[in-house]
Each structure stands twice: as structure tokens, then as C-alpha cells.
PDB file of C-alpha atoms in Angstrom:
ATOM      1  CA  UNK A 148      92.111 144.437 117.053  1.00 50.00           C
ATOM      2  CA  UNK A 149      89.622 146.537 115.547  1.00 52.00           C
ATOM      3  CA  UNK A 150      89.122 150.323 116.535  1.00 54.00           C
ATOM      4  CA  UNK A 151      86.089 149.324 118.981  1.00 53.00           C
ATOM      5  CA  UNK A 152      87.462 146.609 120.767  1.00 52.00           C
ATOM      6  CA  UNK A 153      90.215 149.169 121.711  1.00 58.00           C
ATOM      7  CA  UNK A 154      88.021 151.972 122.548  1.00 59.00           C
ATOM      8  CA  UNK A 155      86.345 149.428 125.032  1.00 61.00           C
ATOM      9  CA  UNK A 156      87.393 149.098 128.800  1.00 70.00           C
ATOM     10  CA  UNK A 157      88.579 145.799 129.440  1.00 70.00           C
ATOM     11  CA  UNK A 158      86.021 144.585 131.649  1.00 63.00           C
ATOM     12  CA  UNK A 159      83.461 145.108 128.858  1.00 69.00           C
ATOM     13  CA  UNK A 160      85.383 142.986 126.762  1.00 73.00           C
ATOM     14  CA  UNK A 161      85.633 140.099 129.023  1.00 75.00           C
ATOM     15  CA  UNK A 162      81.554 140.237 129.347  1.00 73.00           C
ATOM     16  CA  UNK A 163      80.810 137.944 126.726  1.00 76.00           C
ATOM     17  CA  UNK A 164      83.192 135.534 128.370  1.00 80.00           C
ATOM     18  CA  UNK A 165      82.027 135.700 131.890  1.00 77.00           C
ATOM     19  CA  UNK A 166      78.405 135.701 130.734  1.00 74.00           C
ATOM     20  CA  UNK A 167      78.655 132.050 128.697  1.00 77.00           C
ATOM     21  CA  UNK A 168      80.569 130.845 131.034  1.00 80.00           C
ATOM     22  CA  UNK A 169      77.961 131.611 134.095  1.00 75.00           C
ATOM     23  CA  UNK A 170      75.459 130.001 131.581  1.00 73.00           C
ATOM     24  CA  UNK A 171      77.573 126.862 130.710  1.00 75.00           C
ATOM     25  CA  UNK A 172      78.480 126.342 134.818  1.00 77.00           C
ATOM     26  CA  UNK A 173      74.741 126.759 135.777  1.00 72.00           C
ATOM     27  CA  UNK A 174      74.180 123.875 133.127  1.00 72.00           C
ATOM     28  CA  UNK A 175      76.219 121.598 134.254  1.00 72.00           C
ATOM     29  CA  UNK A 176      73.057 119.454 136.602  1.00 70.00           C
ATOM     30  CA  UNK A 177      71.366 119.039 133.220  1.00 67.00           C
ATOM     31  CA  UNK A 178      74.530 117.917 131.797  1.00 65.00           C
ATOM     32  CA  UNK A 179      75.944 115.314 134.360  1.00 68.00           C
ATOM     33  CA  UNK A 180      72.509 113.620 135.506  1.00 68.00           C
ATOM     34  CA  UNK A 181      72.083 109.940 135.273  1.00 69.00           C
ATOM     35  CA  UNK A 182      69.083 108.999 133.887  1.00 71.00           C
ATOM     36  CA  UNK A 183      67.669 107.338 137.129  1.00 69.00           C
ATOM     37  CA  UNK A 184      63.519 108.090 137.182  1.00 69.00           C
ATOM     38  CA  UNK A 185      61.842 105.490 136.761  1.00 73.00           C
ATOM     39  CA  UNK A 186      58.821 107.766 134.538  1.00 80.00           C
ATOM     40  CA  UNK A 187      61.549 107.559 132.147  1.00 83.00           C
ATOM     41  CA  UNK A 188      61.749 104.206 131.755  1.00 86.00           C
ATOM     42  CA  UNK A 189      58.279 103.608 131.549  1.00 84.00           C
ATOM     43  CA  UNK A 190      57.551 105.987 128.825  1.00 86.00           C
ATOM     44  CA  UNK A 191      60.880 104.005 127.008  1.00 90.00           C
ATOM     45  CA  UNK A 192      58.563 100.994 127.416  1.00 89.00           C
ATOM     46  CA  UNK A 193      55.450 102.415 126.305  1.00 89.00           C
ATOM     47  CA  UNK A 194      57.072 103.542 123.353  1.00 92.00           C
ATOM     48  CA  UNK A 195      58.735 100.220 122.724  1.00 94.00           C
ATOM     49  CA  UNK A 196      55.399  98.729 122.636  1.00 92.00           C
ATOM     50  CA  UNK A 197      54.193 101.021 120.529  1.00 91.00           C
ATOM     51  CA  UNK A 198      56.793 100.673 118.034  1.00 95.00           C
ATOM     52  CA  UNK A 199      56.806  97.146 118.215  1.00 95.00           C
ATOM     53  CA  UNK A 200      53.247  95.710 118.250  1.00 94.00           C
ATOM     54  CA  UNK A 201      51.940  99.014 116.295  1.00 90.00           C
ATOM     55  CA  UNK A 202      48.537  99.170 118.853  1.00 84.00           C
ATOM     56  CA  UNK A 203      47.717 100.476 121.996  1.00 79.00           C
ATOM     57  CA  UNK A 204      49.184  98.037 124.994  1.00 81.00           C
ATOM     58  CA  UNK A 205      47.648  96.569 127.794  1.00 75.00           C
ATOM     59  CA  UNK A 206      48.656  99.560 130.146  1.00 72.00           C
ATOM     60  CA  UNK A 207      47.408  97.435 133.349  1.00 71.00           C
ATOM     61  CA  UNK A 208      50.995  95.799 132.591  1.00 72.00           C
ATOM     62  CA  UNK A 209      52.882  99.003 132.959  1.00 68.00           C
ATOM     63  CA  UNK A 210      51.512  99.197 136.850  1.00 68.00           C
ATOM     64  CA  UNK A 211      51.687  97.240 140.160  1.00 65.00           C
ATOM     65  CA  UNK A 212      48.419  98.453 141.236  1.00 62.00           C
ATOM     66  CA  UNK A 213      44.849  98.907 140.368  1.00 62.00           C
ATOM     67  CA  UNK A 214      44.089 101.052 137.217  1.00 66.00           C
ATOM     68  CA  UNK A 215      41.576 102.943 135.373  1.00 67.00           C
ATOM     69  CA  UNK A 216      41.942 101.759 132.006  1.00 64.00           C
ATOM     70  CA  UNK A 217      39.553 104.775 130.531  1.00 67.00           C
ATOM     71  CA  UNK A 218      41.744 107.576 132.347  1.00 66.00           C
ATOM     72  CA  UNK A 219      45.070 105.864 131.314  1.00 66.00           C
ATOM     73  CA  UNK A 220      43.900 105.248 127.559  1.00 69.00           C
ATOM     74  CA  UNK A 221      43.337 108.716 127.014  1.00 71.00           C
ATOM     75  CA  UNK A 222      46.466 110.229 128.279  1.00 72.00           C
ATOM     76  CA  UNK A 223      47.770 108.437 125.493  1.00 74.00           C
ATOM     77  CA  UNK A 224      46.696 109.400 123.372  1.00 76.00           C
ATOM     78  CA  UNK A 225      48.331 112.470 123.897  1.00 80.00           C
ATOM     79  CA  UNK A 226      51.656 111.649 124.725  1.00 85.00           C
ATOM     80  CA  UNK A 227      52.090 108.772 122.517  1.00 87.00           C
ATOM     81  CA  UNK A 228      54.556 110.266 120.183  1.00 90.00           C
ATOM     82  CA  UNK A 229      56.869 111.556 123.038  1.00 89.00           C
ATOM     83  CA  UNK A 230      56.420 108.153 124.386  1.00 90.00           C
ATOM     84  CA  UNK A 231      58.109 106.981 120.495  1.00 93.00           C
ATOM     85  CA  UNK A 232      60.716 109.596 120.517  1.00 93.00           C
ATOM     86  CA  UNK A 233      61.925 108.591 123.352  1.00 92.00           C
ATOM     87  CA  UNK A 234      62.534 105.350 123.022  1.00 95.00           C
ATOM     88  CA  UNK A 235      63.863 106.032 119.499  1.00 95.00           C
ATOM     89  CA  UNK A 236      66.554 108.284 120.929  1.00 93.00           C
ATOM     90  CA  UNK A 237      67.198 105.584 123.607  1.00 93.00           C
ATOM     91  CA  UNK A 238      67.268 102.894 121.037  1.00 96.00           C
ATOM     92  CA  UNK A 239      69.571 104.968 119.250  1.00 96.00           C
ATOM     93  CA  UNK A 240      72.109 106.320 121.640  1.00 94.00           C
ATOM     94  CA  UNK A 241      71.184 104.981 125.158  1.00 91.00           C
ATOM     95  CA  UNK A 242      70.720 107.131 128.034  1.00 85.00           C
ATOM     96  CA  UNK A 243      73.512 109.671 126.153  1.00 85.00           C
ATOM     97  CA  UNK A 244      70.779 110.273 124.062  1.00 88.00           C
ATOM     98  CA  UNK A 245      67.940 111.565 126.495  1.00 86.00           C
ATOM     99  CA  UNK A 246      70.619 113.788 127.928  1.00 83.00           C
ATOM    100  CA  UNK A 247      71.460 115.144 125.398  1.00 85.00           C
ATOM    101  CA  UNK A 248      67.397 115.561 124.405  1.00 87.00           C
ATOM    102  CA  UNK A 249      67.502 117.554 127.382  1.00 82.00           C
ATOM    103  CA  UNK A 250      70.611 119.634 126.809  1.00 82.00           C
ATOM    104  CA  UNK A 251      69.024 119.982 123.482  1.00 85.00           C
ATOM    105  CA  UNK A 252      65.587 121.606 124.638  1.00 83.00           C
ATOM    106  CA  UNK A 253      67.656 123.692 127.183  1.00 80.00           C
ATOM    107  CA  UNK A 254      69.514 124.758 124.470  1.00 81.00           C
ATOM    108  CA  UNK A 255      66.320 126.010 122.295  1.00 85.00           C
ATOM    109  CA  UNK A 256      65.341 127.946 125.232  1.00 82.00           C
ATOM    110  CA  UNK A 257      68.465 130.191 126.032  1.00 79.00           C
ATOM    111  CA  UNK A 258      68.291 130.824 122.612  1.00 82.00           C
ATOM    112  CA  UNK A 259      64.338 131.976 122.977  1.00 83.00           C
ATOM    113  CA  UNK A 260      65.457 134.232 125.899  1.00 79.00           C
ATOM    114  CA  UNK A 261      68.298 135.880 123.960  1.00 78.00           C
ATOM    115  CA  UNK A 262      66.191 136.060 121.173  1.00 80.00           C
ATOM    116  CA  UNK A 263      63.712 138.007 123.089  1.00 78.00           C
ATOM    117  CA  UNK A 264      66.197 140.273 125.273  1.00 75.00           C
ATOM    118  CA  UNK A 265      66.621 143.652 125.096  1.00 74.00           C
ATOM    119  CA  UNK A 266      70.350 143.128 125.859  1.00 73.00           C
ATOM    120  CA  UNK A 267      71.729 139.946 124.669  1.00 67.00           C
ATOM    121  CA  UNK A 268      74.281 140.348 127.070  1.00 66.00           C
ATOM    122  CA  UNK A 269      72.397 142.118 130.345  1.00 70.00           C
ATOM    123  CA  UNK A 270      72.990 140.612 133.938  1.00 71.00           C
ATOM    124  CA  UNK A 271      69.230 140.369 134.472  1.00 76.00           C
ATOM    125  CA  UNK A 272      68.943 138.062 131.379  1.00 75.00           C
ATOM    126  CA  UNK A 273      71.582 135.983 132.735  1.00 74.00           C
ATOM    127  CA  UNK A 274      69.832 135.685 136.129  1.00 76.00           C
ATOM    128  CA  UNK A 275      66.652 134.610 134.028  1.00 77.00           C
ATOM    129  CA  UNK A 276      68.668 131.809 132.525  1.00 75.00           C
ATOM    130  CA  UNK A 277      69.901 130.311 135.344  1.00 75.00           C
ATOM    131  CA  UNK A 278      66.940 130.619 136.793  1.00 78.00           C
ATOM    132  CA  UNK A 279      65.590 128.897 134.274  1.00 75.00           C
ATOM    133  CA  UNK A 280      68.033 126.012 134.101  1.00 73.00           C
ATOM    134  CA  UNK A 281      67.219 125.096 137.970  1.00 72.00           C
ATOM    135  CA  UNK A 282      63.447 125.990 137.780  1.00 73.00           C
ATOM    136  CA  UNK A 283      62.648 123.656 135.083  1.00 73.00           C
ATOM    137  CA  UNK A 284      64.610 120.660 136.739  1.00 69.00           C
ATOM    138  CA  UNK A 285      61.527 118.372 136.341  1.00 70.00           C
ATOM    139  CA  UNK A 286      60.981 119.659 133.134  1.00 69.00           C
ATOM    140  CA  UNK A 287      64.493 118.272 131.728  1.00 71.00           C
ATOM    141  CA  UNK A 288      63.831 114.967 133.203  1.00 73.00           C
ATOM    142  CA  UNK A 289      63.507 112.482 130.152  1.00 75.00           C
ATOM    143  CA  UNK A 290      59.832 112.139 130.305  1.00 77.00           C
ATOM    144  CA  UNK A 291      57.303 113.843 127.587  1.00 79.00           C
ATOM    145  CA  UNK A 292      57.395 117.091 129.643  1.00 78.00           C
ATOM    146  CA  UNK A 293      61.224 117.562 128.416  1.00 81.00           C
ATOM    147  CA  UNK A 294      59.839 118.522 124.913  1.00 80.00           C
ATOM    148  CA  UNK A 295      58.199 121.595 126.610  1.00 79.00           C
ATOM    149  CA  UNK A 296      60.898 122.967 127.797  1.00 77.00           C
ATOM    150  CA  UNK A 297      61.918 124.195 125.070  1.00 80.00           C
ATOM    151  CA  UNK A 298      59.163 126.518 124.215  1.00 78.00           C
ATOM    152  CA  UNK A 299      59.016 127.278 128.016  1.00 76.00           C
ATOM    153  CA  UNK A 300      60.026 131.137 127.648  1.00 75.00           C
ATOM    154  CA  UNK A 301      57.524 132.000 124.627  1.00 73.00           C
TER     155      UNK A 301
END
């Protein structure tokens, strides 16, 4: 042990431990969530269709009722390449992958917060995490909003 970690009470020592491991139990609902809403899925199709036919789809397909075609074609065009991610990652490795999208944002953002802190290891940051990790529960949903979430404490 080096001369500091000696000098230090135990209890400060066992900080670090008790601080990640607050963080990693407050993650587990991002971690262990099925991949059951069904805006999920459809932006997996979109971006299929996308991928596939390389144009803009009929979105009057996508819905069971009546549609504004206008409206619908120009929230495309903004969220067409989250639509393409997406399904790439679920191509790729199946719902596994969208979790782990969302782990992966979640990720990006504790690091933003920590980045930011005035004590990497402070209580009040810690509360601000988990705060985070259940206030942005819609935002980790695989959907287009997920990619947000990482840039969410900036």
C-alpha cells in the first residue's frame, strides 16, 4: 500500500467502491429490459425499408389509421438515420444490440457528469446519476430519442 492509502480512514477508502456500485445497481432497469415497445419496432422497420428499397416508403403502411402523409414525410427526414442505425444494430446483434445501444448512451453520460463534477466522487453527483438513470427511462427506450441521451447532461 502506498503512504496515502494508509494515511486514509477506511471508510474513505471503500468510497470508490460503494459509489460504482450504487451506480451499477441503479442501472440495472436499463440493463435487464426486454425490448417490448412497439415504437421500436417500427423505427426497425422503417429503417429496413430504408436500407432495402434505398427511397422513402409508403409510411401509410406503417399505420392502422388515417395519416397525414406531409406531417409524417417530414419527420423523416429527420430521424431517418436513427431509423438505419437501428435496424443495423438489430440486424447485427438482435435485441442484445439495442440494449446495449442504450447501456452504451447511458454510459457516455455518467461519464459527461463525472467529467463535469467538482468531485468525481461526491454523494450529490451520485444522486444526479441515479437520478438520471430513472429520469431518462423513455429516453433509453430503443427509439431515435436513445441517441440523445447521451448528450443529455451537456
Amino acid at each position: 500500500m502506498s503512504k496515502t492509502t494508509q494515511s486514509m480512514p477506511r471508510a474513505q477508502q471503500c468510497l470508490p467502491i460503494l459509489w460504482w456500485s450504487a451506480l451499477l445497481a441503479s442501472s440495472v432497469p436499463v440493463v435487464f429490459r426486454q425490448v417490448s415497445v412497439s415504437d421500436a419496432w417500427w423505427h426497425i422497420a422503417i429503417g429496413k425499408w430504408l436500407v432495402q428499397n434505398r427511397s422513402l416508403p409508403d409510411l401509410t403502411r406503417f399505420y392502422f389509421g388515417p395519416t397525414d402523409s406531409a406531417s409524417l414525410y417530414s419527420e423523416l427526414r429527420w430521424q431517418w438515420l436513427g431509423d438505419v442505425g437501428l435496424y443495423g444494430l438489430y440486424a447485427t446483434f438482435g435485441s442484445v444490440g439495442l440494449q446495449l445501444l442504450a447501456i452504451a448512451c447511458f454510459v457516455v453520460a455518467v461519464f459527461f457528469l463525472r467529467r463535469f463534477a467538482v468531485d468525481p466522487l461526491g454523494s450529490w453527483l451520485l444522486v444526479l446519476m441515479v437520478a438520471v438513470c430513472f429520469g431518462t427511462y423513455q429516453l433509453q427506450l430503443p427509439r431515435n430519442s436513445v441517441f440523445s441521451l447521451a448528450l443529455y447532461p451537456v
